[in-house]
CSV table of C-alpha atoms (C1' of nucleotides) and ligand atoms in Angstrom, one decimal:
chain,number,residue,atom,x,y,z
R,1,MET,CA,75.8,93.3,86.4
R,2,SER,CA,73.7,96.9,85.8
R,3,CYS,CA,71.1,98.1,87.8
R,4,SER,CA,68.4,97.1,85.0
R,5,GLU,CA,69.7,93.6,84.9
R,6,ALA,CA,69.6,93.2,88.3
R,7,TYR,CA,66.2,94.5,89.6
R,8,THR,CA,64.1,94.3,86.5
R,9,PRO,CA,63.5,90.4,86.8
R,10,GLN,CA,62.6,91.0,90.6
R,11,LEU,CA,59.6,93.4,89.5
R,12,ARG,CA,58.7,91.3,86.8
R,13,ALA,CA,58.5,88.5,88.7
R,14,ARG,CA,56.0,89.9,91.1
R,15,GLY,CA,53.8,91.2,88.2
R,16,TYR,CA,55.3,95.0,88.2
R,17,ARG,CA,56.7,96.9,85.6
R,18,MET,CA,60.1,98.6,85.2
R,19,THR,CA,60.3,102.2,84.6
R,20,PRO,CA,63.0,104.9,83.8
R,21,GLN,CA,61.8,106.7,87.4
R,22,ARG,CA,62.2,103.3,89.0
R,23,LEU,CA,65.4,102.4,87.6
R,24,ALA,CA,66.9,106.0,88.3
R,25,ILE,CA,65.8,105.5,91.8
R,26,LEU,CA,67.1,102.1,92.4
R,27,HIS,CA,70.2,103.3,90.7
R,28,VAL,CA,70.8,106.4,93.2
R,29,LEU,CA,70.1,104.0,96.2
R,30,HIS,CA,72.3,101.2,94.9
R,31,HIS,CA,75.5,103.4,94.6
R,32,SER,CA,74.9,105.4,97.6
R,33,ALA,CA,77.1,104.6,100.9
R,34,LYS,CA,74.3,106.1,103.3
R,35,HIS,CA,70.9,106.5,103.9
R,36,LEU,CA,69.1,108.4,101.6
R,37,SER,CA,66.0,111.0,102.3
R,38,PRO,CA,63.3,111.5,99.7
R,39,VAL,CA,64.7,114.6,98.4
R,40,GLN,CA,67.8,113.7,98.4
R,41,VAL,CA,66.9,110.8,96.3
R,42,TYR,CA,64.8,113.2,94.3
R,43,GLU,CA,67.5,115.2,93.5
R,44,GLN,CA,70.1,112.7,92.3
R,45,ALA,CA,67.6,110.6,90.1
R,46,ARG,CA,66.5,113.8,88.3
R,47,ALA,CA,69.6,113.9,86.7
R,48,ASP,CA,68.7,110.6,84.8
R,49,VAL,CA,64.9,111.4,84.5
R,50,PRO,CA,64.4,115.0,84.6
R,51,SER,CA,60.6,114.7,84.4
R,52,LEU,CA,60.5,112.8,87.7
R,53,THR,CA,58.5,114.2,90.3
R,54,GLU,CA,58.8,113.9,94.2
R,55,THR,CA,55.3,112.1,94.2
R,56,THR,CA,56.8,109.7,92.3
R,57,VAL,CA,59.9,109.2,94.4
R,58,TYR,CA,57.8,109.0,97.7
R,59,ARG,CA,55.7,106.7,96.0
R,60,THR,CA,58.6,104.6,94.4
R,61,LEU,CA,60.5,104.4,97.6
R,62,GLU,CA,57.1,102.7,99.7
R,63,PHE,CA,57.0,100.7,96.8
R,64,LEU,CA,60.5,99.4,96.9
R,65,ALA,CA,60.1,99.1,100.5
R,66,GLU,CA,56.8,97.0,100.2
R,67,ASN,CA,58.8,94.8,97.8
R,68,GLY,CA,61.8,94.2,99.5
R,69,LEU,CA,64.2,96.0,97.1
R,70,ALA,CA,64.5,98.7,99.7
R,71,HIS,CA,65.0,99.3,103.6
R,72,PRO,CA,63.3,102.4,105.4
R,73,ALA,CA,65.0,103.6,108.5
R,74,HIS,CA,63.8,105.8,111.3
R,75,LEU,CA,67.3,107.4,112.1
R,76,GLY,CA,65.6,109.3,115.1
R,77,ASN,CA,64.5,113.1,113.7
R,78,GLY,CA,60.6,111.4,112.8
R,79,HIS,CA,61.8,111.1,109.3
R,80,LEU,CA,62.0,108.0,106.7
R,81,VAL,CA,65.5,107.7,105.0
R,82,TYR,CA,66.3,104.6,102.7
R,83,GLU,CA,68.8,102.6,101.7
R,84,ILE,CA,69.2,99.6,98.8
R,85,ALA,CA,68.4,96.0,100.4
R,86,GLY,CA,70.7,93.4,100.6
R,87,HIS,CA,73.2,93.9,103.6
R,88,GLU,CA,71.0,92.8,106.7
R,89,HIS,CA,72.1,95.0,109.6
R,90,HIS,CA,70.9,97.5,112.3
R,91,HIS,CA,72.1,100.7,114.0
R,92,LEU,CA,73.3,102.0,116.8
R,93,LYS,CA,73.0,105.7,117.3
R,94,CYS,CA,74.2,108.1,119.8
R,95,ARG,CA,71.4,110.7,121.4
R,96,THR,CA,74.2,113.2,122.1
R,97,CYS,CA,76.7,113.5,119.0
R,98,GLY,CA,74.5,111.5,116.4
R,99,SER,CA,77.4,109.1,115.5
R,100,GLU,CA,76.2,105.9,114.2
R,101,THR,CA,77.7,102.2,114.3
R,102,GLU,CA,76.1,99.4,112.2
R,103,VAL,CA,75.3,96.3,113.7
R,104,GLU,CA,75.1,92.7,111.8
R,105,HIS,CA,71.9,91.2,112.0
R,106,ALA,CA,73.6,87.8,112.5
R,107,LEU,CA,74.1,89.4,116.1
R,108,LEU,CA,70.2,89.7,116.7
R,109,GLN,CA,69.6,86.4,115.2
R,110,LYS,CA,69.3,84.8,118.7
R,111,LEU,CA,66.7,87.4,119.9
R,112,TYR,CA,64.7,87.1,117.0
R,113,ARG,CA,64.2,83.5,117.6
R,114,GLN,CA,63.3,84.0,121.2
R,115,LEU,CA,60.8,86.7,120.3
R,116,GLU,CA,59.4,84.4,117.3
R,117,SER,CA,58.8,81.4,119.8
R,118,GLU,CA,57.2,83.2,122.8
R,119,SER,CA,55.3,85.6,120.4
R,120,GLY,CA,54.4,83.0,117.3
R,121,TYR,CA,55.4,85.9,115.4
R,122,HIS,CA,57.7,85.3,112.2
R,123,LEU,CA,59.7,88.4,111.9
R,124,THR,CA,60.3,89.7,108.9
R,125,ASP,CA,62.0,93.0,109.8
R,126,SER,CA,65.8,93.5,110.0
R,127,HIS,CA,66.6,97.3,110.1
R,128,ILE,CA,66.3,98.5,113.4
R,129,THR,CA,67.9,101.5,115.1
R,130,PHE,CA,68.9,101.4,118.7
R,131,PHE,CA,69.4,104.4,120.2
R,132,GLY,CA,71.7,105.3,123.4
R,133,LEU,CA,75.1,107.2,124.2
R,134,CYS,CA,78.3,106.3,122.5
R,135,PRO,CA,81.7,105.7,124.4
R,136,ASP,CA,82.9,109.3,123.9
R,137,CYS,CA,79.8,110.9,125.1
R,138,GLN,CA,79.3,108.6,128.0
R,139,LYS,CA,82.8,110.4,129.4
R,140,GLY,CA,81.1,113.5,129.3
R,141,GLU,CA,78.2,112.8,131.5
J,1,MET,CA,48.4,111.7,142.6
J,2,SER,CA,47.3,114.6,140.0
J,3,CYS,CA,49.4,114.9,136.8
J,4,SER,CA,50.6,118.3,137.7
J,5,GLU,CA,51.9,116.9,141.0
J,6,ALA,CA,53.6,113.7,139.2
J,7,TYR,CA,55.3,115.7,136.4
J,8,THR,CA,55.7,119.4,137.6
J,9,PRO,CA,58.8,118.5,139.9
J,10,GLN,CA,60.5,116.5,137.0
J,11,LEU,CA,60.4,119.6,134.6
J,12,ARG,CA,61.3,121.8,137.1
J,13,ALA,CA,64.2,120.0,138.6
J,14,ARG,CA,65.5,120.3,134.7
J,15,GLY,CA,65.5,123.8,134.5
J,16,TYR,CA,62.0,123.5,132.9
J,17,ARG,CA,58.5,125.3,133.4
J,18,MET,CA,55.3,123.8,133.7
J,19,THR,CA,52.4,125.4,131.6
J,20,PRO,CA,48.8,125.0,130.9
J,21,GLN,CA,49.6,123.2,127.7
J,22,ARG,CA,52.1,120.7,128.9
J,23,LEU,CA,49.8,119.8,131.5
J,24,ALA,CA,47.1,119.4,129.4
J,25,ILE,CA,49.0,117.1,126.9
J,26,LEU,CA,50.6,115.1,130.0
J,27,HIS,CA,47.0,114.7,130.9
J,28,VAL,CA,45.9,113.1,127.8
J,29,LEU,CA,48.7,111.0,127.5
J,30,HIS,CA,48.7,109.7,131.2
J,31,HIS,CA,45.0,108.6,130.8
J,32,SER,CA,45.1,107.4,127.2
J,33,ALA,CA,45.3,103.3,126.8
J,34,LYS,CA,47.1,103.5,123.4
J,35,HIS,CA,49.5,105.4,121.3
J,36,LEU,CA,48.3,108.6,120.2
J,37,SER,CA,48.9,110.7,116.9
J,38,PRO,CA,49.8,114.4,117.2
J,39,VAL,CA,46.7,115.6,116.1
J,40,GLN,CA,44.8,112.8,118.1
J,41,VAL,CA,46.5,114.6,121.3
J,42,TYR,CA,45.7,117.8,119.8
J,43,GLU,CA,42.0,117.3,119.5
J,44,GLN,CA,41.7,116.1,123.2
J,45,ALA,CA,43.8,118.5,125.1
J,46,ARG,CA,42.0,121.5,123.2
J,47,ALA,CA,39.3,120.4,125.7
J,48,ASP,CA,41.3,121.7,128.3
J,49,VAL,CA,43.3,124.7,126.9
J,50,PRO,CA,40.9,126.0,123.9
J,51,SER,CA,43.9,128.4,122.7
J,52,LEU,CA,46.4,125.3,122.1
J,53,THR,CA,47.7,125.3,118.7
J,54,GLU,CA,49.2,122.1,116.7
J,55,THR,CA,52.6,123.8,116.5
J,56,THR,CA,52.6,123.8,120.3
J,57,VAL,CA,51.6,120.1,120.2
J,58,TYR,CA,54.4,119.0,118.1
J,59,ARG,CA,56.7,120.8,120.1
J,60,THR,CA,55.7,119.7,123.2
J,61,LEU,CA,55.6,116.2,122.4
J,62,GLU,CA,58.9,116.1,120.9
J,63,PHE,CA,60.0,118.0,124.3
J,64,LEU,CA,58.3,115.4,126.5
J,65,ALA,CA,60.3,112.8,124.6
J,66,GLU,CA,63.6,114.2,124.9
J,67,ASN,CA,63.0,114.7,128.8
J,68,GLY,CA,61.7,111.2,129.0
J,69,LEU,CA,58.1,111.8,129.9
J,70,ALA,CA,56.9,110.3,126.7
J,71,HIS,CA,57.9,107.6,124.5
J,72,PRO,CA,57.7,108.0,120.3
J,73,ALA,CA,56.8,105.0,118.4
J,74,HIS,CA,57.1,104.5,114.9
J,75,LEU,CA,54.2,102.0,113.9
J,76,GLY,CA,54.8,101.7,110.4
J,77,ASN,CA,53.0,104.0,108.6
J,78,GLY,CA,55.9,106.6,108.6
J,79,HIS,CA,54.3,108.6,111.2
J,80,LEU,CA,55.3,109.1,114.9
J,81,VAL,CA,52.9,108.5,117.9
J,82,TYR,CA,53.4,108.7,121.7
J,83,GLU,CA,52.5,107.5,124.7
J,84,ILE,CA,53.6,108.7,128.6
J,85,ALA,CA,56.6,107.0,129.7
J,86,GLY,CA,56.5,104.6,132.8
J,87,HIS,CA,56.3,100.9,131.3
J,88,GLU,CA,59.2,99.8,129.6
J,89,HIS,CA,58.2,97.6,126.3
J,90,HIS,CA,58.5,97.0,122.9
J,91,HIS,CA,56.3,95.9,120.1
J,92,LEU,CA,55.4,93.3,117.7
J,93,LYS,CA,53.2,94.5,114.6
J,94,CYS,CA,51.8,92.5,111.6
J,95,ARG,CA,52.5,93.5,108.1
J,96,THR,CA,49.5,91.7,107.1
J,97,CYS,CA,46.9,92.6,109.5
J,98,GLY,CA,48.0,95.0,111.6
J,99,SER,CA,47.9,93.3,114.7
J,100,GLU,CA,50.0,94.3,117.6
J,101,THR,CA,51.8,92.7,120.6
J,102,GLU,CA,53.5,94.2,123.4
J,103,VAL,CA,56.8,92.5,124.6
J,104,GLU,CA,58.4,93.3,128.1
J,105,HIS,CA,61.4,95.0,127.7
J,106,ALA,CA,62.9,92.5,130.3
J,107,LEU,CA,63.0,90.2,127.3
J,108,LEU,CA,65.4,92.3,125.8
J,109,GLN,CA,67.4,93.2,128.7
J,110,LYS,CA,70.2,90.2,127.7
J,111,LEU,CA,70.6,91.3,124.0
J,112,TYR,CA,70.6,95.1,125.6
J,113,ARG,CA,73.7,94.1,127.4
J,114,GLN,CA,75.3,92.2,124.6
J,115,LEU,CA,75.1,95.0,122.4
J,116,GLU,CA,76.4,97.5,125.1
J,117,SER,CA,79.5,95.1,125.2
J,118,GLU,CA,80.4,94.4,121.8
J,119,SER,CA,79.7,98.2,120.7
J,120,GLY,CA,80.6,100.2,123.8
J,121,TYR,CA,77.4,102.2,123.5
J,122,HIS,CA,74.9,102.8,126.6
J,123,LEU,CA,71.5,101.9,125.2
J,124,THR,CA,68.6,104.2,126.5
J,125,ASP,CA,66.0,103.3,124.5
J,126,SER,CA,63.1,101.1,125.2
J,127,HIS,CA,60.4,101.3,122.8
J,128,ILE,CA,61.0,99.6,119.4
J,129,THR,CA,58.7,98.3,117.2
J,130,PHE,CA,59.5,94.8,115.5
J,131,PHE,CA,57.6,93.9,112.4
J,132,GLY,CA,56.7,90.3,110.8
J,133,LEU,CA,53.7,88.0,110.6
J,134,CYS,CA,51.2,86.9,113.3
J,135,PRO,CA,50.5,83.6,113.9
J,136,ASP,CA,46.8,83.9,111.9
J,137,CYS,CA,48.4,85.6,109.0
J,138,GLN,CA,51.2,82.9,108.7
J,139,LYS,CA,48.5,80.4,107.7
J,140,GLY,CA,47.5,82.2,104.9
J,141,GLU,CA,50.6,82.4,103.5
X,1,DT,C1',55.0,95.5,64.8
X,2,DT,C1',50.6,96.6,66.3
X,3,DC,C1',47.6,96.5,69.7
X,4,DC,C1',45.1,96.1,74.0
X,5,DT,C1',45.4,95.8,79.1
X,6,DT,C1',46.2,97.9,82.8
X,7,DA,C1',50.4,99.6,86.2
X,8,DT,C1',52.6,103.8,86.3
X,9,DT,C1',53.2,108.4,86.4
X,10,DG,C1',52.7,113.7,86.5
X,11,DC,C1',49.7,117.2,88.0
X,12,DA,C1',46.9,120.1,91.3
X,13,DA,C1',44.8,120.2,95.8
X,14,DC,C1',45.4,118.8,100.4
X,15,DT,C1',47.2,117.4,104.8
X,16,DT,C1',51.0,117.4,108.0
X,17,DT,C1',54.7,118.7,110.2
X,18,DT,C1',58.6,122.6,110.6
X,19,DT,C1',60.6,126.9,111.4
X,20,DG,C1',61.3,132.2,112.9
X,21,DC,C1',60.2,135.5,115.2
X,22,DA,C1',57.9,139.0,118.1
X,23,DA,C1',54.4,138.7,122.3
X,24,DT,C1',53.2,136.0,126.3
X,25,DA,C1',53.8,134.1,130.8
X,26,DG,C1',56.2,130.9,134.4
X,27,DT,C1',59.1,131.3,138.3
X,28,DA,C1',62.9,132.9,141.0
X,29,DT,C1',64.4,137.2,143.5
X,30,DA,C1',63.9,140.6,146.3
K,1,DT,C1',53.4,141.3,146.3
K,2,DA,C1',56.3,143.3,142.7
K,3,DT,C1',60.0,143.1,139.1
K,4,DA,C1',63.1,140.7,135.8
K,5,DC,C1',64.5,137.0,133.4
K,6,DT,C1',64.2,134.0,129.7
K,7,DA,C1',61.4,129.6,128.6
K,8,DT,C1',57.5,128.9,126.2
K,9,DT,C1',53.9,130.0,123.1
K,10,DG,C1',51.0,131.3,119.0
K,11,DC,C1',50.9,133.1,114.5
K,12,DA,C1',52.1,133.2,109.8
K,13,DA,C1',54.9,130.7,106.0
K,14,DA,C1',57.6,127.3,104.4
K,15,DA,C1',58.5,122.7,104.1
K,16,DA,C1',57.6,118.1,103.8
K,17,DG,C1',54.4,114.5,102.3
K,18,DT,C1',49.6,112.2,100.9
K,19,DT,C1',45.9,111.7,97.8
K,20,DG,C1',42.7,111.6,93.3
K,21,DC,C1',42.3,111.6,89.0
K,22,DA,C1',43.3,111.7,84.3
K,23,DA,C1',47.1,111.0,80.4
K,24,DT,C1',50.6,108.0,79.9
K,25,DA,C1',53.8,103.9,78.7
K,26,DA,C1',55.6,99.0,79.9
K,27,DG,C1',55.4,94.5,78.2
K,28,DG,C1',52.3,90.6,76.8
K,29,DA,C1',49.6,89.1,73.1
K,30,DA,C1',48.5,88.6,68.6
M,1,MN,MN1,70.9,100.9,107.4
M,2,MN,MN1,54.2,101.2,123.2
M,3,ZN,ZN1,78.1,110.4,120.9
M,4,ZN,ZN1,48.3,89.6,111.0
DNA sequence: TTCCTTATTGCAACTTTTTGCAATAGTATA
DNA sequence: TATACTATTGCAAAAAGTTGCAATAAGGAA
């Protein structure tokens, strides 16, 4: 299934339009193995849509995140990066060497339930970064 | 105990210096009831140290965070805010109305332990924001 | 196909945050 | 108290991110 076939109906269903810019950006995210910064997305998507601007990339990434097609992440440098939605997970990142590990959301399921029942909130987010020391860097302490 | 008496030794012990700028910024954080943006810190701390620059505020907040005297937070708008360290907690924030609730870190203790034993990482961070819908906003769904 | 509505884009100006570097000023030592 | 070392600051310039607005174009209706 192409990116267009996959994502266009999702946008239409919410009253939004598919555009070459959005499609190019979705395509970049969909085929990236890792989180991408807005500038990285811009540079790659520009190959498809030369008229693309950084303004549109920033707005589109935020739009996709609001509509559940992309997930923003804070990986510790204070800057947002994005990835395509679909795989529910979180991250563990080492403060010393920067190494990262994924954590399945299923592992936090229980905690989410507990937080929900204690607070009354219904938790919707599932892309969090926890920080710490990786096994290797603990040795060097 | 004054801010200076409290924080100077902590910096010295790590080989850093206490300066009027750092003291003013720590003072602002210490006496604030809520998270502050770098610009808010700048405007308040400038009353103490008129020569203070925004550059120094950004660098100092990052420095204080790295050294455990301040905690950065992502409250959902993509911008970092800071608060003084000392009270281990997390946040629940409503995506619809923006309301916030604190969660004691003790509540996540078990999860942290579980993540640690499964991943081998030693988790150090304890200032996370979970997003969802507050009780009121769930009704309006 | 053509027309119409309005969501979306690009541009330009602006705000926020980061960076390199030379000047300044804590603080340890004598 | 004076000196030396170097961590820290302020400045200027650059990079990253945001906003208002007029022009464009997606897509439903005719
Ligand atoms: Mn991820
Ligand atoms: Mn907090
Ligand atoms: Zn590590
Ligand atoms: Zn709410």
